[in-house]
Structures are given as structure tokens and as C-alpha cells.
PDB file of C-alpha atoms in Angstrom:
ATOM      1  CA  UNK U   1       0.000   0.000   0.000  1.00  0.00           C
ATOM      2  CA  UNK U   2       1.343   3.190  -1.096  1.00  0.00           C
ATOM      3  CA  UNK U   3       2.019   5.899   1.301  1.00  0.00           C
ATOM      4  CA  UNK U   4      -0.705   7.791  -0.617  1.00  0.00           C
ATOM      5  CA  UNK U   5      -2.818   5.359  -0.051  1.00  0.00           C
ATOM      6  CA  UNK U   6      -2.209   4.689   3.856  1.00  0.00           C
ATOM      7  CA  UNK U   7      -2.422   8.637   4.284  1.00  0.00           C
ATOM      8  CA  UNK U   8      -6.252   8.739   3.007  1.00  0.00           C
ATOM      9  CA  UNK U   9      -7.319   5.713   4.606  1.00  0.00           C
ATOM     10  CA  UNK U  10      -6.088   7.495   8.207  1.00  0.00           C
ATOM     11  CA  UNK U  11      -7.868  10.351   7.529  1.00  0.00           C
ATOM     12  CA  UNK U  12     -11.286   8.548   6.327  1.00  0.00           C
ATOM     13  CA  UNK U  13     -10.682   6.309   9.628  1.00  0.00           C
ATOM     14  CA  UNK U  14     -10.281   9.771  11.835  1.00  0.00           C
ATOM     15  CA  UNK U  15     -13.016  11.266   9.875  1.00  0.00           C
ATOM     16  CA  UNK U  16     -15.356   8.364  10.662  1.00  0.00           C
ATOM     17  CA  UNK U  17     -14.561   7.956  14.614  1.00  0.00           C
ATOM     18  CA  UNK U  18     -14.590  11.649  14.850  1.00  0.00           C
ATOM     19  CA  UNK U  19     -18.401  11.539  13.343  1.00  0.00           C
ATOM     20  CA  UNK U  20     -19.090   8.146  15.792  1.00  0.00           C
ATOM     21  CA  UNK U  21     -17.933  10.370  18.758  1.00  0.00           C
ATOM     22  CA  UNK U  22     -20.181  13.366  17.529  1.00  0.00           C
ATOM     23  CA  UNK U  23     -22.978  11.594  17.143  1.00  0.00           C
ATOM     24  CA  UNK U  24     -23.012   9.969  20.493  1.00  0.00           C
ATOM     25  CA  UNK U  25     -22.918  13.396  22.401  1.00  0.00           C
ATOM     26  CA  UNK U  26     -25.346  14.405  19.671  1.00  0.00           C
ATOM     27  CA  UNK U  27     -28.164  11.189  20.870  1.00  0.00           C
ATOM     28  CA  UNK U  28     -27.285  12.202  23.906  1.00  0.00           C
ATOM     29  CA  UNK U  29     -28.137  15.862  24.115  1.00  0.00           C
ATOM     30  CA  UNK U  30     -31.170  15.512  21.488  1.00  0.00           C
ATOM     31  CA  UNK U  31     -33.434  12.624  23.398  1.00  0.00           C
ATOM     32  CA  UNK U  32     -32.702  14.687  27.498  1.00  0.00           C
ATOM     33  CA  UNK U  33     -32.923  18.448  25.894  1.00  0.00           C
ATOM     34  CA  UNK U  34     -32.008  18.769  21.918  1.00  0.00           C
ATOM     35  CA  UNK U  35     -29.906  20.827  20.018  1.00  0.00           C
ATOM     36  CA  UNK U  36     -27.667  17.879  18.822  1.00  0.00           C
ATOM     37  CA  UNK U  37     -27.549  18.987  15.155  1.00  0.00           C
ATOM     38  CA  UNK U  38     -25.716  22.061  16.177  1.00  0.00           C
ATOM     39  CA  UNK U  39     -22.687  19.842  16.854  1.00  0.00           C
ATOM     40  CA  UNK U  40     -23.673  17.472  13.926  1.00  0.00           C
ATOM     41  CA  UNK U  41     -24.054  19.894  11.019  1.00  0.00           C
ATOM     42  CA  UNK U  42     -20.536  21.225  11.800  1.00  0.00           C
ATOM     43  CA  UNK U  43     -19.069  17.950  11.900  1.00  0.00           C
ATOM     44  CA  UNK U  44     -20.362  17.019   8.587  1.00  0.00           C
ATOM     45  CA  UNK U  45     -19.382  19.806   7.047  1.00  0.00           C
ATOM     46  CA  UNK U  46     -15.597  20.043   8.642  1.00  0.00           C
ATOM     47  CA  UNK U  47     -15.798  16.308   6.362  1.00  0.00           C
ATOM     48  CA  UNK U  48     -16.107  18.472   3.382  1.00  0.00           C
ATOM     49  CA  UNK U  49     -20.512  18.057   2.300  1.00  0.00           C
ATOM     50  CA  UNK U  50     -21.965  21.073   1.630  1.00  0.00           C
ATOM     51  CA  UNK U  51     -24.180  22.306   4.309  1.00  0.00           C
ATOM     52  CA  UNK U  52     -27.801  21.344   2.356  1.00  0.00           C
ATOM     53  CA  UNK U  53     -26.369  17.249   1.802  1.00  0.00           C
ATOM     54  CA  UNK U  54     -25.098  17.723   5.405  1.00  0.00           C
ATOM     55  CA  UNK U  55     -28.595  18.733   6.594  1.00  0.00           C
ATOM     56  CA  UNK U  56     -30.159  15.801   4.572  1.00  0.00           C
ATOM     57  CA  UNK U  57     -27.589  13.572   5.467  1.00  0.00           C
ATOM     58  CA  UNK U  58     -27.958  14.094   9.310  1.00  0.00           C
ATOM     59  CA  UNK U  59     -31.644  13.194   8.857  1.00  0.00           C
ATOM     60  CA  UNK U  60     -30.365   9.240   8.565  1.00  0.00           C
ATOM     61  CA  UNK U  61     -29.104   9.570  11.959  1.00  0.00           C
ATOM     62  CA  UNK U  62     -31.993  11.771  13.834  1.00  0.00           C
ATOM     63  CA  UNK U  63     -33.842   8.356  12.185  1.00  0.00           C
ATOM     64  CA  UNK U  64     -32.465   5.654  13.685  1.00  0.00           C
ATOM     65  CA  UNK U  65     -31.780   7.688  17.106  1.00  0.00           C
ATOM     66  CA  UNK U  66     -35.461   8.575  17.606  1.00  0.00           C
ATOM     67  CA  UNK U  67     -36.145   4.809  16.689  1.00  0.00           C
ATOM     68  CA  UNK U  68     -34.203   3.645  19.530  1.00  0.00           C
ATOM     69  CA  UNK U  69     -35.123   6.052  21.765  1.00  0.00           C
ATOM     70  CA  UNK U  70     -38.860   5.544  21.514  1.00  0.00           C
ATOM     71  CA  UNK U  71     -38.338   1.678  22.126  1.00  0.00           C
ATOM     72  CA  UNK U  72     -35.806   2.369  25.359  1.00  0.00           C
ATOM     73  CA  UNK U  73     -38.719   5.033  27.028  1.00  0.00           C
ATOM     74  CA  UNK U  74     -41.317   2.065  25.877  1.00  0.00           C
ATOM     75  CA  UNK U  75     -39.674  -0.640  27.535  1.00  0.00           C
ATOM     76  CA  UNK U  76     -39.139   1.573  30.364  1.00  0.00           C
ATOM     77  CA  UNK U  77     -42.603   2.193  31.089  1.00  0.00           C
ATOM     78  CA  UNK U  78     -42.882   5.574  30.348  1.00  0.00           C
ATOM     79  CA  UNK U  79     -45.946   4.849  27.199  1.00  0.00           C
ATOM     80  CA  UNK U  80     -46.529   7.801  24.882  1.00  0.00           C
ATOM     81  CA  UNK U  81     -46.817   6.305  21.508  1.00  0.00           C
ATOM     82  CA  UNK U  82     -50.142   6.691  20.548  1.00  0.00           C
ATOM     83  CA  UNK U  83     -50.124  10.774  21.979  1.00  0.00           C
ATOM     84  CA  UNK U  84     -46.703  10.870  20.078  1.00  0.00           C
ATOM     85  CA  UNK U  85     -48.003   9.479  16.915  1.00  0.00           C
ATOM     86  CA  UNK U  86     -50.850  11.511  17.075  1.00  0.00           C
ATOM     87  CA  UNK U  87     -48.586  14.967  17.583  1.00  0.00           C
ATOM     88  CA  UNK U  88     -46.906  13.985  14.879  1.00  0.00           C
ATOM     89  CA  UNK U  89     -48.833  13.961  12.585  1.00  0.00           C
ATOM     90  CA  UNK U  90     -49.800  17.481  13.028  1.00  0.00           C
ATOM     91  CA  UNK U  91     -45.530  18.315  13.220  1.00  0.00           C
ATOM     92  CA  UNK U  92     -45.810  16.406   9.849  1.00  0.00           C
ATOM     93  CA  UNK U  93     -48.259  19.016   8.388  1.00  0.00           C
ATOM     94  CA  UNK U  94     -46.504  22.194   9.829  1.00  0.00           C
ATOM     95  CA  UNK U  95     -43.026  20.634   8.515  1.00  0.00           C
ATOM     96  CA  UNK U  96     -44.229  19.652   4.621  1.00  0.00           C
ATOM     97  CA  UNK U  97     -46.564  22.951   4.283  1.00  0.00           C
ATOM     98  CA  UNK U  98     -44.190  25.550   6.088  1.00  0.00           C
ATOM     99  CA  UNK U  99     -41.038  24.574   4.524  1.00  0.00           C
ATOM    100  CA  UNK U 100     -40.962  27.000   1.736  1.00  0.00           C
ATOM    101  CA  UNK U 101     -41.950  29.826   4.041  1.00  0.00           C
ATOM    102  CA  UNK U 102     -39.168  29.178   6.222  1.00  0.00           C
ATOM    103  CA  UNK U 103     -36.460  28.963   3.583  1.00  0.00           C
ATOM    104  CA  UNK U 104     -37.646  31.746   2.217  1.00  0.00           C
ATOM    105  CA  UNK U 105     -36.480  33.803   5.456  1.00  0.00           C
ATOM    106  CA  UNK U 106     -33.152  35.605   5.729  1.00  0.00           C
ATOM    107  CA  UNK U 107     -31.094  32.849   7.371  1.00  0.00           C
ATOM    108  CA  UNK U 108     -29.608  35.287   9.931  1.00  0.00           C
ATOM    109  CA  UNK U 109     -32.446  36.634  10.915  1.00  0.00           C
ATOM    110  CA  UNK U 110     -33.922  33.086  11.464  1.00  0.00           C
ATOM    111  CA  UNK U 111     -30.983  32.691  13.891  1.00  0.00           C
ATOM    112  CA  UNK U 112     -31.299  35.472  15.563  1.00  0.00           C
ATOM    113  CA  UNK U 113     -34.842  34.890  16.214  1.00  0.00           C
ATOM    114  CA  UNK U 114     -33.991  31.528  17.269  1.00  0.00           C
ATOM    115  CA  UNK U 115     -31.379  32.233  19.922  1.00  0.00           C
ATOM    116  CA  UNK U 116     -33.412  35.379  21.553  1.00  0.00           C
ATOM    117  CA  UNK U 117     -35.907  32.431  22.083  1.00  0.00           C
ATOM    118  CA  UNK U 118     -33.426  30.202  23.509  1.00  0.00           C
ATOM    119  CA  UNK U 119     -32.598  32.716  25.888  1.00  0.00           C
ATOM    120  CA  UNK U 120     -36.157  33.390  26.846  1.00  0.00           C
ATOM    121  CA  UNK U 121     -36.378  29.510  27.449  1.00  0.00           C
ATOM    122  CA  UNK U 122     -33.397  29.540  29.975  1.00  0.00           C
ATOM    123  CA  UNK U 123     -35.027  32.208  31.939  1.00  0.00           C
ATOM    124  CA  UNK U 124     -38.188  30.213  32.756  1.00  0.00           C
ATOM    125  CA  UNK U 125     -35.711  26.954  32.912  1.00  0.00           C
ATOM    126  CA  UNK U 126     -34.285  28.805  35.984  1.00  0.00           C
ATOM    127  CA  UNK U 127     -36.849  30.870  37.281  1.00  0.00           C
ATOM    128  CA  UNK U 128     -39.888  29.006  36.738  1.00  0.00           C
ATOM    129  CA  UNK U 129     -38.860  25.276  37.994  1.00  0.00           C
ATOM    130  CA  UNK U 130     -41.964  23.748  38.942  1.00  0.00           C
ATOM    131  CA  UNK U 131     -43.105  24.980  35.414  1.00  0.00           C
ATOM    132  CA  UNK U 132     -41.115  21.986  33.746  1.00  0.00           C
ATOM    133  CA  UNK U 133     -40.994  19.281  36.526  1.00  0.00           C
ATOM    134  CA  UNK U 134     -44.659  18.953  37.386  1.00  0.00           C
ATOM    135  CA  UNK U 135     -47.739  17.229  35.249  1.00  0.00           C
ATOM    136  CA  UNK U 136     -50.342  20.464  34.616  1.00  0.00           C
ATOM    137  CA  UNK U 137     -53.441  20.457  33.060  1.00  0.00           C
ATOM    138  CA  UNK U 138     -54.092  19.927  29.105  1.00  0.00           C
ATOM    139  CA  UNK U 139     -55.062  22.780  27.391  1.00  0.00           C
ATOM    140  CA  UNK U 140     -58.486  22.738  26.438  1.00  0.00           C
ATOM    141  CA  UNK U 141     -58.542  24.107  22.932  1.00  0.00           C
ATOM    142  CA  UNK U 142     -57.808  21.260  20.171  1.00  0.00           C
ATOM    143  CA  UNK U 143     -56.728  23.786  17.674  1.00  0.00           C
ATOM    144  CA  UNK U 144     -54.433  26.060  19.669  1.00  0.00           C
ATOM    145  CA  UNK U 145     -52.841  21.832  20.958  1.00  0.00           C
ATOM    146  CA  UNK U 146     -52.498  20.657  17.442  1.00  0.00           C
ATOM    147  CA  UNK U 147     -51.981  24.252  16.364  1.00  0.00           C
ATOM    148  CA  UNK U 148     -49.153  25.050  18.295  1.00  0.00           C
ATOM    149  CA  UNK U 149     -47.015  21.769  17.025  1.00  0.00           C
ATOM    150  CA  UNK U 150     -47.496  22.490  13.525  1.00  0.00           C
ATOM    151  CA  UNK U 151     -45.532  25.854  13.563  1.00  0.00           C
ATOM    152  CA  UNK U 152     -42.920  23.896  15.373  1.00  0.00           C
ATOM    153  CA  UNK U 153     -42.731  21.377  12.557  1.00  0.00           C
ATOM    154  CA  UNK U 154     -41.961  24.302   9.679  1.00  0.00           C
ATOM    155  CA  UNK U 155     -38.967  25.139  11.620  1.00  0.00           C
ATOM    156  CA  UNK U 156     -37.820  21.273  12.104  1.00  0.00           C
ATOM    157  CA  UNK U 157     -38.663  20.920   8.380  1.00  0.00           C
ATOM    158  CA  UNK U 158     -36.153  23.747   7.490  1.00  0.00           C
ATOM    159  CA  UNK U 159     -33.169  23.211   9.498  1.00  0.00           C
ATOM    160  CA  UNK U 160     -33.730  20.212  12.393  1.00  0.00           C
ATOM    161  CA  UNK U 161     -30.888  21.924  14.611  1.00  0.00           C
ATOM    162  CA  UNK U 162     -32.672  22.840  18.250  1.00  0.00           C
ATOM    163  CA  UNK U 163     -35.950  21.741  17.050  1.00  0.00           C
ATOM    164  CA  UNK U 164     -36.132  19.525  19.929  1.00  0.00           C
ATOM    165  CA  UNK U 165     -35.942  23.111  22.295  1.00  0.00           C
ATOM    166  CA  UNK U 166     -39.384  24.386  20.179  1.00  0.00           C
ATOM    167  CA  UNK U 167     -40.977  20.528  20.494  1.00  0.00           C
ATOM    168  CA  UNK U 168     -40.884  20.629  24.684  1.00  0.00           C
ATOM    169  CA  UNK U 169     -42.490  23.996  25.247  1.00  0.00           C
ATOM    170  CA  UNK U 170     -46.080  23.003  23.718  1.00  0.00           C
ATOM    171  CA  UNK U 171     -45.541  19.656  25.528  1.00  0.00           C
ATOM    172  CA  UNK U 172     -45.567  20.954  28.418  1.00  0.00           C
ATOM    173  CA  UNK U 173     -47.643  24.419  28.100  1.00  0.00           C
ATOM    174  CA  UNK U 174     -50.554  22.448  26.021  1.00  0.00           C
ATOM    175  CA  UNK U 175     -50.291  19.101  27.159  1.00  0.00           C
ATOM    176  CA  UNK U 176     -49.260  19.555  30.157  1.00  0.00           C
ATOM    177  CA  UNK U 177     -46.611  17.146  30.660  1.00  0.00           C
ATOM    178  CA  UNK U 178     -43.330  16.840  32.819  1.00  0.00           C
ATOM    179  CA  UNK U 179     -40.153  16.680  31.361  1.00  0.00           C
ATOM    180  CA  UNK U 180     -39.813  12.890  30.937  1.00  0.00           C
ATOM    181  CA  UNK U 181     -42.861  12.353  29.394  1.00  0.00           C
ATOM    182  CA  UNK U 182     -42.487  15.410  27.367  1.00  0.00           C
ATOM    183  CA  UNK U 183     -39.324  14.104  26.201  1.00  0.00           C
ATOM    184  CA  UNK U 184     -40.745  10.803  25.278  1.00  0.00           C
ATOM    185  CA  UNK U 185     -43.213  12.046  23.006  1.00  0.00           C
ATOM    186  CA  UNK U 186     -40.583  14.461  21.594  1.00  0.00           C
ATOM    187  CA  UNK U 187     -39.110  11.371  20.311  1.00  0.00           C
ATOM    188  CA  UNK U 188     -41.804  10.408  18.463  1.00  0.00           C
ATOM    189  CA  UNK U 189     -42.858  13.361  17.118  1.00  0.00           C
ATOM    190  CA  UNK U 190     -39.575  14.060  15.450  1.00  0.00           C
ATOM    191  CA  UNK U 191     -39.768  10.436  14.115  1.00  0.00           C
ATOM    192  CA  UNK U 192     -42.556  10.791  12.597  1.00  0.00           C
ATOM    193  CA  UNK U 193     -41.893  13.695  10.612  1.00  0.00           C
ATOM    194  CA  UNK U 194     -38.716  12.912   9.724  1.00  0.00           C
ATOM    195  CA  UNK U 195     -39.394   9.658   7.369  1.00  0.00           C
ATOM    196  CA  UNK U 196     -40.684  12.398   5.267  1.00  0.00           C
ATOM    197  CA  UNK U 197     -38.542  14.496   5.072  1.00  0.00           C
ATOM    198  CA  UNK U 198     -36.015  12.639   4.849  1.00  0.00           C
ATOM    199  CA  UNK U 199     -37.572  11.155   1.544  1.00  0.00           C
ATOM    200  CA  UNK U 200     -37.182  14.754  -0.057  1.00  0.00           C
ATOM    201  CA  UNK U 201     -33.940  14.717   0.834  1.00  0.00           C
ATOM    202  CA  UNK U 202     -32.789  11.425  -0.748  1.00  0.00           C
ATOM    203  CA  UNK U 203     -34.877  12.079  -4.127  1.00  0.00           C
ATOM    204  CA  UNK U 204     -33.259  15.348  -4.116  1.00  0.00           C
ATOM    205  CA  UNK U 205     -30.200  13.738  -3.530  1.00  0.00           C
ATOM    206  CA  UNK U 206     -28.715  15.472  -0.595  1.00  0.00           C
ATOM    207  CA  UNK U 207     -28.026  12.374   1.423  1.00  0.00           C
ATOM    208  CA  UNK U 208     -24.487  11.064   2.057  1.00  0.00           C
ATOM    209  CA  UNK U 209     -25.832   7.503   2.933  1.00  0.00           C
ATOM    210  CA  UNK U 210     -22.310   6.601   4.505  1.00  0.00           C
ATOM    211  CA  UNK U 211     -21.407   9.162   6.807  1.00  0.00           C
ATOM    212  CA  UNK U 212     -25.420   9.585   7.770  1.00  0.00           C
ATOM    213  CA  UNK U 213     -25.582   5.469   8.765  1.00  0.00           C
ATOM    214  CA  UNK U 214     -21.896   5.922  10.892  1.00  0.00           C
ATOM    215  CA  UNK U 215     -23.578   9.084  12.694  1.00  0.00           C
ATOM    216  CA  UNK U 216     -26.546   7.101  13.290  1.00  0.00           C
ATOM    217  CA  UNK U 217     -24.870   4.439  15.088  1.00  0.00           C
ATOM    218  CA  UNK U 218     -23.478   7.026  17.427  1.00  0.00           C
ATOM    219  CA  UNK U 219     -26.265   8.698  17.337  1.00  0.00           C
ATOM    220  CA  UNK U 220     -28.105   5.386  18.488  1.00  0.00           C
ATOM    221  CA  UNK U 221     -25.488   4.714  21.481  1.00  0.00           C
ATOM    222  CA  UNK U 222     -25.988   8.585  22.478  1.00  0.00           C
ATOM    223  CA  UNK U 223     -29.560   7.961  22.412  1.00  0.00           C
ATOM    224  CA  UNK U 224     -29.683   4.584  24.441  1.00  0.00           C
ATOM    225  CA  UNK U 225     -27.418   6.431  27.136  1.00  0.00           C
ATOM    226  CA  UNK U 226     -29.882   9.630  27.066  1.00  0.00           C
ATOM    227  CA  UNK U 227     -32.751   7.776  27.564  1.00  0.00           C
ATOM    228  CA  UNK U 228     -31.568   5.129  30.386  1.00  0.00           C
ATOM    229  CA  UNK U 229     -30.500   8.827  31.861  1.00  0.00           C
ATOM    230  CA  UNK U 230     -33.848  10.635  31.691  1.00  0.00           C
ATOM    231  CA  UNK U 231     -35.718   7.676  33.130  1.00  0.00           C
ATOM    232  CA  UNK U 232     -33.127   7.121  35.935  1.00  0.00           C
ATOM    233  CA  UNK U 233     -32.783  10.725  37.120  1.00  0.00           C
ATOM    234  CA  UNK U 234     -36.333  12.003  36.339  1.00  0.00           C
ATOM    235  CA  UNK U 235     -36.974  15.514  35.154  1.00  0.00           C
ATOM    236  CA  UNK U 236     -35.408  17.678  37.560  1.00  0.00           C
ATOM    237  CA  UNK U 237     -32.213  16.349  36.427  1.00  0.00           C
ATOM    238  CA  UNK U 238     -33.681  16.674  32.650  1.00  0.00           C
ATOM    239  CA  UNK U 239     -34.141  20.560  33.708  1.00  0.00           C
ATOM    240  CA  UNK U 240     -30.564  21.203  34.465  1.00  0.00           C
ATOM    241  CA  UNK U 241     -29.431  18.978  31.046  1.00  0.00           C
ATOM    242  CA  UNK U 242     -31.555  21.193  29.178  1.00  0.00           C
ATOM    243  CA  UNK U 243     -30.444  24.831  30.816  1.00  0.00           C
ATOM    244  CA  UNK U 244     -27.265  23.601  29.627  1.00  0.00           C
ATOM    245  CA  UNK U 245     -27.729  22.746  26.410  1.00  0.00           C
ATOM    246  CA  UNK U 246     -30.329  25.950  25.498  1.00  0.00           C
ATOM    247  CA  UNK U 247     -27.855  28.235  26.484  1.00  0.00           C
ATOM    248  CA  UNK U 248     -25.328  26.681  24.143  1.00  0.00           C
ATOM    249  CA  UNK U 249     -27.856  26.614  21.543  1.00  0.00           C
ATOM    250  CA  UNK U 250     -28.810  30.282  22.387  1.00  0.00           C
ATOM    251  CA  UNK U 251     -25.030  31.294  22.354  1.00  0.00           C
ATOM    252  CA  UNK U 252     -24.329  29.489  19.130  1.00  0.00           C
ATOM    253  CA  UNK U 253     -27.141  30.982  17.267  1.00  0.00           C
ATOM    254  CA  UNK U 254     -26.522  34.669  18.450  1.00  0.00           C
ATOM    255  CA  UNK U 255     -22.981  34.930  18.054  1.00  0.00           C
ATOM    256  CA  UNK U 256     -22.863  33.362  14.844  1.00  0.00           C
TER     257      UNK U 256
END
């Protein structure tokens, strides 16, 4: 083997455990809180694909995380498919009919708008506890339930990255969840709509089928861990995962 040779297959093996490792803090952070992709789209793109195959390709792994995820909190006794389905459906709507009014938005001021929201989250995160560790009331109104997870689902159609942030506040404002549960069906929202959407991506071919199934599988072991975690520890633990990552996600999207 040429020296060549040995030189590129060292970098495709870095490239590919560096992606494995990425992935698994990306499971991780997206099943307890979200805002995985914002270490996942970097990644891909530091492995030289453009940043519209890496969004496409990423989809693979948000797949087959969200796939294991849903078993692990299913096995565990925490049983929110049929809400989850249900949710996602409507997510499904918001993400295939909103998508061309969200790309048609300045991209910075998308982020912008995105990480003044962040910030707004990890206010109530810390000030408002009991907000997001203790089961409330459903909202009443079907429309303003359904309603509410449809606009979230335009924004996960665009980009994905912090979506997860957006999915938790109706699930617990409107359905009035705690954070585990809320988590749970997070899960299976963002499975749902993301066999779709991931569809459009491959026909459009802006899928790198490789590096997406190698993220996936550390996506997978991030997402085992995360959910084992969240059903150990309970939400107030969830709560201080999540004021974590939202102010990363908040910092990232503002400075940038």
C-alpha cells in the first residue's frame, strides 16, 4: 500500500470515529434536551458536504436515534406512543406545508430569532422550575394543541438543529406534561416527521448515505445512554441537562 494510499485511509478512519464520537454526544443531548444537530451539522461539514447534503444527510441519523429512543422510554414504562403518533402527525403538516416559508427567510435573521428564544427559554428553565418538573393540566382548545405543534414542525422541516428546544415547550404548556414524558413524546414526534422528510432529501439527492448510517450508530449509542438517563434521574435532572444545552444553543445561534 502506497504511502498515498495509507495517508487517506487514516484520515477517512479519523473522519469516521470523529463523526461516531459526535454523534453519540449528539443522541445524547437531542433525546434529554435537543440541540444535537448544532454539533452534527458542523461535523459534517468540517468532512467536506456542503451544508444542504449535510442537513439531509444528518436526517439518517436523527432516524435511527429517535427509533431507539422511543423503544428504550417504551420498555421503560414511560408509554406515549399513541399521543406521540398523534402529535406527529400534526408536526408532519406544519413541517411539509411551512417549509418553503421558512427557507424563504433571511437565514440570519432566522438565527437570531432563534437564539433570543433560547434565551427566553433559559429564563423560565431557571426561574420558573416547577413549570417543567410537574404534570399540569391539558389545554383545552384542540386547535391552539395541534396548532401550536405544527408551527414547530416548519422550523424542524427547514433546518432540524434545536428543534427539539421548540418541540418541549407546547408539551408541556398544552399538554401539560413533565419533562420525561415530554421528552418521550418528543421522540416520536420528530420520528414521525422525519421519514418524510427525509424522503425529499434522498430524491433530491442530498443524502451522504455513509457518513449519515456511521452518525446514526453514534447517534443510536448517544440515544440509548440519554434515555436510560432521563428515566433514571427524572426531570429535575432533565431541567438542568436542558439549561445547559439551550444556552449553548442560544449562544451558538446569536454569536454566529
Amino acid at each position: 500500500m502506497s504511502r498515498v494510499i495509507r495517508r487517506k485511509v487514516g484520515c477517512l478512519i479519523v473522519e469516521l470515529v470523529a463523526i461516531l464520537l459526535t454523534g453519540t454526544i449528539a443522541g445524547f443531548l437531542n433525546v434529554l434536551a435537543g440541540g444535537g444537530s448544532l454539533i452534527t451539522l458542523p461535523m459534517l461539514s468540517f468532512v467536506g458536504l456542503p451544508l444542504d447534503i449535510a442537513n439531509g444527510t444528518n436526517r439518517i441519523a436523527i432516524l435511527m436515534q429517535n427509533l431507539v429512543a422511543t423503544n428504550r422510554f417504551q420498555r421503560s414504562g414511560v408509554k406515549v406512543l399513541g399521543l406521540g403518533l398523534k402529535l406527529g402527525l400534526a408536526a408532519t403538516v406544519g413541517a411539509l406545508v411551512g417549509t418553503q416559508i421558512a427557507v424563504s427567510l433571511e437565514r440570519e435573521f432566522l438565527e437570531k430569532v432563534v437564539g433570543s428564544l433560547l434565551l427566553i427559554m433559559a429564563v423560565l428553565l431557571v426561574f420558573r422550575p416547577k413549570m417543567w418538573t410537574e404534570p399540569k393540566a391539558r389545554a383545552g382548545n384542540v386547535f391552539l394543541r395541534y396548532g401550536s405543534l405544527a408551527a414547530v414542525g416548519i422550523y424542524g422541516g427547514f433546518i432540524q438543529a434545536g428543534v427539539g428546544f421548540f418541540i418541549l415547550l407546547p408539551l408541556i404548556l398544552m399538554e401539560g406534561l413533565d419533562l420525561l414524558r415530554a421528552n418521550a413524546v418528543k421522540v416520536v414526534i420528530i420520528l414521525v416527521y422525519t421519514v418524510p422528510s427525509l424522503i425529499l432529501f434522498l430524491i433530491n439527492g442530498k443524502v451522504h448515505v455513509g457518513y449519515g448510517i456511521f452518525l446514526g450508530i453514534g447517534n443510536i449509542l448517544g440515544a440509548e445512554l440519554g434515555a436510560r438517563f432521563a428515566v433514571l434521574k427524572g426531570s429535575k435532572w432533565i431541567r438542568v441537562v436542558l439549561l445547559i444545552a439551550v444556552i449553548f444553543g442560544a449562544t451558538k445561534y446569536l454569536v454566529s
